[in-house]
């Protein structure tokens, strides 16, 4: 398993387009100087920082896993994570 900048760019383009967001609008929301940065990411010519990846994920309402590797966690994984968090919070609440 490895990072493929071209595939990342394709996923970024597909999600951005499906949300009805232009490259220019995304660039503004990310605080970038121009839409060229977004265009280069979508073409696989440029990667992004972790901070920018997280912002992309939040703006586009998609996981970083999906943007990076094309996979989403399964519903079972999400359920188990949530149950674990609930258990930890219950333990903390009992100590208070």
PDB file of C-alpha atoms in Angstrom:
ATOM      1  CA  UNK A   1       0.000   0.000   0.000  1.00  0.00           C
ATOM      2  CA  UNK A   2       1.395   3.382  -0.978  1.00  0.00           C
ATOM      3  CA  UNK A   3       0.237   6.946  -1.571  1.00  0.00           C
ATOM      4  CA  UNK A   4      -0.616   7.721  -5.183  1.00  0.00           C
ATOM      5  CA  UNK A   5      -0.770  11.484  -5.827  1.00  0.00           C
ATOM      6  CA  UNK A   6      -2.736  11.023  -9.062  1.00  0.00           C
ATOM      7  CA  UNK A   7      -5.408   8.911  -7.336  1.00  0.00           C
ATOM      8  CA  UNK A   8      -5.532  11.372  -4.413  1.00  0.00           C
ATOM      9  CA  UNK A   9      -6.088  14.166  -6.925  1.00  0.00           C
ATOM     10  CA  UNK A  10      -8.837  12.254  -8.695  1.00  0.00           C
ATOM     11  CA  UNK A  11     -10.650  11.589  -5.415  1.00  0.00           C
ATOM     12  CA  UNK A  12     -10.228  15.232  -4.390  1.00  0.00           C
ATOM     13  CA  UNK A  13     -11.644  16.392  -7.725  1.00  0.00           C
ATOM     14  CA  UNK A  14     -14.555  13.951  -7.605  1.00  0.00           C
ATOM     15  CA  UNK A  15     -15.575  14.881  -4.057  1.00  0.00           C
ATOM     16  CA  UNK A  16     -15.156  18.617  -4.651  1.00  0.00           C
ATOM     17  CA  UNK A  17     -17.235  18.435  -7.830  1.00  0.00           C
ATOM     18  CA  UNK A  18     -19.940  16.309  -6.218  1.00  0.00           C
ATOM     19  CA  UNK A  19     -20.267  18.951  -3.474  1.00  0.00           C
ATOM     20  CA  UNK A  20     -20.684  21.700  -6.081  1.00  0.00           C
ATOM     21  CA  UNK A  21     -17.564  23.550  -4.942  1.00  0.00           C
ATOM     22  CA  UNK A  22     -15.328  25.237  -7.506  1.00  0.00           C
ATOM     23  CA  UNK A  23     -11.540  25.126  -7.319  1.00  0.00           C
ATOM     24  CA  UNK A  24     -11.555  28.847  -6.626  1.00  0.00           C
ATOM     25  CA  UNK A  25     -14.097  28.519  -3.799  1.00  0.00           C
ATOM     26  CA  UNK A  26     -12.128  25.667  -2.240  1.00  0.00           C
ATOM     27  CA  UNK A  27      -8.913  27.686  -2.456  1.00  0.00           C
ATOM     28  CA  UNK A  28     -10.586  30.614  -0.675  1.00  0.00           C
ATOM     29  CA  UNK A  29     -12.019  28.357   2.045  1.00  0.00           C
ATOM     30  CA  UNK A  30      -8.567  26.825   2.546  1.00  0.00           C
ATOM     31  CA  UNK A  31      -6.887  30.236   2.661  1.00  0.00           C
ATOM     32  CA  UNK A  32      -4.745  29.539  -0.402  1.00  0.00           C
ATOM     33  CA  UNK A  33      -3.409  32.320  -2.601  1.00  0.00           C
ATOM     34  CA  UNK A  34      -4.956  30.914  -5.786  1.00  0.00           C
ATOM     35  CA  UNK A  35      -6.916  28.038  -7.268  1.00  0.00           C
ATOM     36  CA  UNK A  36      -3.689  26.844  -8.943  1.00  0.00           C
ATOM     37  CA  UNK A  37      -2.714  24.998  -5.762  1.00  0.00           C
ATOM     38  CA  UNK A  38      -6.007  23.077  -5.829  1.00  0.00           C
ATOM     39  CA  UNK A  39      -5.598  22.413  -9.548  1.00  0.00           C
ATOM     40  CA  UNK A  40      -2.090  21.035  -9.053  1.00  0.00           C
ATOM     41  CA  UNK A  41      -3.267  18.789  -6.207  1.00  0.00           C
ATOM     42  CA  UNK A  42      -6.108  17.476  -8.361  1.00  0.00           C
ATOM     43  CA  UNK A  43      -3.677  16.775 -11.208  1.00  0.00           C
ATOM     44  CA  UNK A  44      -1.305  14.909  -8.878  1.00  0.00           C
ATOM     45  CA  UNK A  45       1.421  17.485  -9.439  1.00  0.00           C
ATOM     46  CA  UNK A  46       1.458  18.712  -5.853  1.00  0.00           C
ATOM     47  CA  UNK A  47       0.736  17.175  -2.491  1.00  0.00           C
ATOM     48  CA  UNK A  48      -0.570  18.912   0.598  1.00  0.00           C
ATOM     49  CA  UNK A  49       0.461  19.298   4.201  1.00  0.00           C
ATOM     50  CA  UNK A  50      -1.224  17.313   6.936  1.00  0.00           C
ATOM     51  CA  UNK A  51      -2.921  20.499   8.127  1.00  0.00           C
ATOM     52  CA  UNK A  52      -4.307  21.148   4.647  1.00  0.00           C
ATOM     53  CA  UNK A  53      -5.413  17.516   4.354  1.00  0.00           C
ATOM     54  CA  UNK A  54      -7.392  17.836   7.583  1.00  0.00           C
ATOM     55  CA  UNK A  55      -8.985  21.073   6.373  1.00  0.00           C
ATOM     56  CA  UNK A  56      -9.908  19.409   3.068  1.00  0.00           C
ATOM     57  CA  UNK A  57     -11.478  16.554   4.984  1.00  0.00           C
ATOM     58  CA  UNK A  58     -13.566  18.915   7.114  1.00  0.00           C
ATOM     59  CA  UNK A  59     -14.682  21.154   4.247  1.00  0.00           C
ATOM     60  CA  UNK A  60     -15.576  18.245   1.970  1.00  0.00           C
ATOM     61  CA  UNK A  61     -17.092  16.086   4.751  1.00  0.00           C
ATOM     62  CA  UNK A  62     -14.995  13.049   3.873  1.00  0.00           C
ATOM     63  CA  UNK A  63     -12.374  11.123   5.842  1.00  0.00           C
ATOM     64  CA  UNK A  64      -8.657  11.652   5.417  1.00  0.00           C
ATOM     65  CA  UNK A  65      -8.436   7.892   4.821  1.00  0.00           C
ATOM     66  CA  UNK A  66     -10.665   8.247   1.805  1.00  0.00           C
ATOM     67  CA  UNK A  67      -8.700  11.159   0.356  1.00  0.00           C
ATOM     68  CA  UNK A  68      -5.359   9.461   0.918  1.00  0.00           C
ATOM     69  CA  UNK A  69      -6.107   5.828   0.150  1.00  0.00           C
ATOM     70  CA  UNK A  70      -9.637   5.629  -1.225  1.00  0.00           C
ATOM     71  CA  UNK A  71     -11.039   3.674   1.697  1.00  0.00           C
ATOM     72  CA  UNK A  72     -13.454   4.502   4.459  1.00  0.00           C
ATOM     73  CA  UNK A  73     -13.550   2.730   7.805  1.00  0.00           C
ATOM     74  CA  UNK A  74     -16.258   0.066   7.927  1.00  0.00           C
ATOM     75  CA  UNK A  75     -19.438   0.671   9.889  1.00  0.00           C
ATOM     76  CA  UNK A  76     -18.304  -2.023  12.306  1.00  0.00           C
ATOM     77  CA  UNK A  77     -14.982  -0.212  12.922  1.00  0.00           C
ATOM     78  CA  UNK A  78     -16.805   3.069  13.521  1.00  0.00           C
ATOM     79  CA  UNK A  79     -19.271   1.340  15.859  1.00  0.00           C
ATOM     80  CA  UNK A  80     -16.449  -0.291  17.845  1.00  0.00           C
ATOM     81  CA  UNK A  81     -14.587   3.020  18.103  1.00  0.00           C
ATOM     82  CA  UNK A  82     -17.706   4.793  19.358  1.00  0.00           C
ATOM     83  CA  UNK A  83     -18.432   2.061  21.910  1.00  0.00           C
ATOM     84  CA  UNK A  84     -14.860   2.299  23.158  1.00  0.00           C
ATOM     85  CA  UNK A  85     -15.139   6.069  23.540  1.00  0.00           C
ATOM     86  CA  UNK A  86     -18.467   5.735  25.371  1.00  0.00           C
ATOM     87  CA  UNK A  87     -16.907   3.221  27.739  1.00  0.00           C
ATOM     88  CA  UNK A  88     -13.951   5.521  28.434  1.00  0.00           C
ATOM     89  CA  UNK A  89     -16.263   8.486  29.047  1.00  0.00           C
ATOM     90  CA  UNK A  90     -18.425   6.402  31.404  1.00  0.00           C
ATOM     91  CA  UNK A  91     -15.336   5.460  33.394  1.00  0.00           C
ATOM     92  CA  UNK A  92     -14.270   9.103  33.625  1.00  0.00           C
ATOM     93  CA  UNK A  93     -17.794  10.188  34.627  1.00  0.00           C
ATOM     94  CA  UNK A  94     -17.853   7.645  37.490  1.00  0.00           C
ATOM     95  CA  UNK A  95     -14.592   9.077  38.828  1.00  0.00           C
ATOM     96  CA  UNK A  96     -16.000  12.601  38.959  1.00  0.00           C
TER      97      UNK A  96
END
